[in-house]
Amino acid sequence: EAGVTQFPSHSVIEKGQTVTLRCDPISGHDNLYWYRRVMGKEIKFLLHFVKESKQDESGMPNNRFLAERTGGTYSTLKVQPAELEDSGVYFCASSQTITGEAFFGQGTRLTVV
Amino acid sequence: EDQVTQSPEALRLQEGESSSLNCSYTVSGLRGLFWYRQDPGKGPEFLFTLYSAGEEKEKERLKATLTKKESFLHITAPKPEDSATYLCAVLNQAGTALIFGKGTTLSVSS
């Protein structure tokens, strides 16, 4: 069974540019989560989808971040325009039910220069 | 505010030298305490869930325990392959998101 897959693994962009991260959850998992780890800090929640609906987006830092999950399958997280403080590792996770037992992807390391 | 604090930040052990990692938590109504393992360049991998004080879970050389204020991850006779960052987390009040600690990075040398 394929795990959670994230693309790209690494991305280096200039401040002010746009970047789109993609997450393919485990097939059949209705719940999809985005988390972020900024250097030196803990992993922090960004948002939670149930199928295509945003269940909780309380962790989104500001309106430069836009997450979508069209059709309840894969999800994208767009940062526009990117700022230096957006650098970090972005993780996607999925689960069948709303639970803390989630399957995480390998992460996308975003560097804004 | 819900909070998770892990200690120590880093731990170096010799192979076979048992030890414990600590996770202190503050949460309004525990909906579960979770332990994850993270290897370099990878995402967290689920290990255990604990729901109530006194509960224990075991997996190979790892045993997780829970009290009303903290959890311990006991590592018995560790091997080099146990080297990783161990993360502790609780569910937020809505039950929709994990609140993580910063983790403990364990290095086991042979």
PDB file of C-alpha atoms in Angstrom, chain A residues 33 35 37 40-45 48 55-56 91 98-107, chain B residues 34 36 38 41-44 46 49 51 85 87 91-92 94-98 100-103:
ATOM      1  CA  TYR A  33      -3.824  17.409   7.549  1.00  0.00           C
ATOM      2  CA  TYR A  35       1.602  20.670   9.430  1.00  0.00           C
ATOM      3  CA  ARG A  37       8.028  22.695  11.248  1.00  0.00           C
ATOM      4  CA  GLY A  40      14.192  25.093  16.005  1.00  0.00           C
ATOM      5  CA  LYS A  41      10.499  24.875  16.764  1.00  0.00           C
ATOM      6  CA  GLU A  42       7.921  22.164  17.137  1.00  0.00           C
ATOM      7  CA  ILE A  43       5.725  20.774  14.380  1.00  0.00           C
ATOM      8  CA  LYS A  44       2.617  22.964  14.188  1.00  0.00           C
ATOM      9  CA  PHE A  45      -0.819  22.292  12.769  1.00  0.00           C
ATOM     10  CA  HIS A  48      -7.509  19.783   8.412  1.00  0.00           C
ATOM     11  CA  GLN A  55     -12.781  21.243   8.908  1.00  0.00           C
ATOM     12  CA  ASP A  56     -10.295  23.387  10.795  1.00  0.00           C
ATOM     13  CA  PHE A  91       4.240  17.797   6.327  1.00  0.00           C
ATOM     14  CA  ILE A  98     -10.387  11.883  12.970  1.00  0.00           C
ATOM     15  CA  THR A  99      -7.605  10.657  15.223  1.00  0.00           C
ATOM     16  CA  GLY A 100      -4.117  11.400  16.380  1.00  0.00           C
ATOM     17  CA  GLU A 101      -2.913   8.212  14.702  1.00  0.00           C
ATOM     18  CA  ALA A 102      -2.032   9.621  11.332  1.00  0.00           C
ATOM     19  CA  PHE A 103       0.259   8.614   8.513  1.00  0.00           C
ATOM     20  CA  PHE A 104       2.733  11.330   7.572  1.00  0.00           C
ATOM     21  CA  GLY A 105       4.456  12.033   4.309  1.00  0.00           C
ATOM     22  CA  GLN A 106       8.181  12.628   4.088  1.00  0.00           C
ATOM     23  CA  GLY A 107       7.708  16.390   3.988  1.00  0.00           C
TER      24      GLY A 107
ATOM     25  CA  PHE B  34       0.635  10.057  21.063  1.00  0.00           C
ATOM     26  CA  TYR B  36       5.854   9.254  17.147  1.00  0.00           C
ATOM     27  CA  GLN B  38      10.968  10.541  13.192  1.00  0.00           C
ATOM     28  CA  GLY B  41      14.538  13.325   6.178  1.00  0.00           C
ATOM     29  CA  LYS B  42      11.314  11.464   6.888  1.00  0.00           C
ATOM     30  CA  GLY B  43       7.939  12.242   8.353  1.00  0.00           C
ATOM     31  CA  PRO B  44       6.821  11.184  11.833  1.00  0.00           C
ATOM     32  CA  PHE B  46       3.158   6.602  14.712  1.00  0.00           C
ATOM     33  CA  THR B  49      -1.574   6.060  21.765  1.00  0.00           C
ATOM     34  CA  TYR B  51      -5.722   7.560  26.749  1.00  0.00           C
ATOM     35  CA  THR B  85      13.836  11.857  17.181  1.00  0.00           C
ATOM     36  CA  LEU B  87       7.939  13.164  19.338  1.00  0.00           C
ATOM     37  CA  LEU B  91      -4.974  16.209  20.429  1.00  0.00           C
ATOM     38  CA  ASN B  92      -6.305  19.756  20.618  1.00  0.00           C
ATOM     39  CA  ALA B  94     -11.523  20.097  19.022  1.00  0.00           C
ATOM     40  CA  GLY B  95      -9.844  16.740  18.518  1.00  0.00           C
ATOM     41  CA  THR B  96      -8.834  17.723  15.006  1.00  0.00           C
ATOM     42  CA  ALA B  97      -5.157  18.494  15.322  1.00  0.00           C
ATOM     43  CA  LEU B  98      -2.030  17.243  17.052  1.00  0.00           C
ATOM     44  CA  PHE B 100       3.549  18.402  19.265  1.00  0.00           C
ATOM     45  CA  GLY B 101       6.476  18.856  21.591  1.00  0.00           C
ATOM     46  CA  LYS B 102       9.872  19.736  20.134  1.00  0.00           C
ATOM     47  CA  GLY B 103      11.047  16.163  20.450  1.00  0.00           C
TER      48      GLY B 103
END
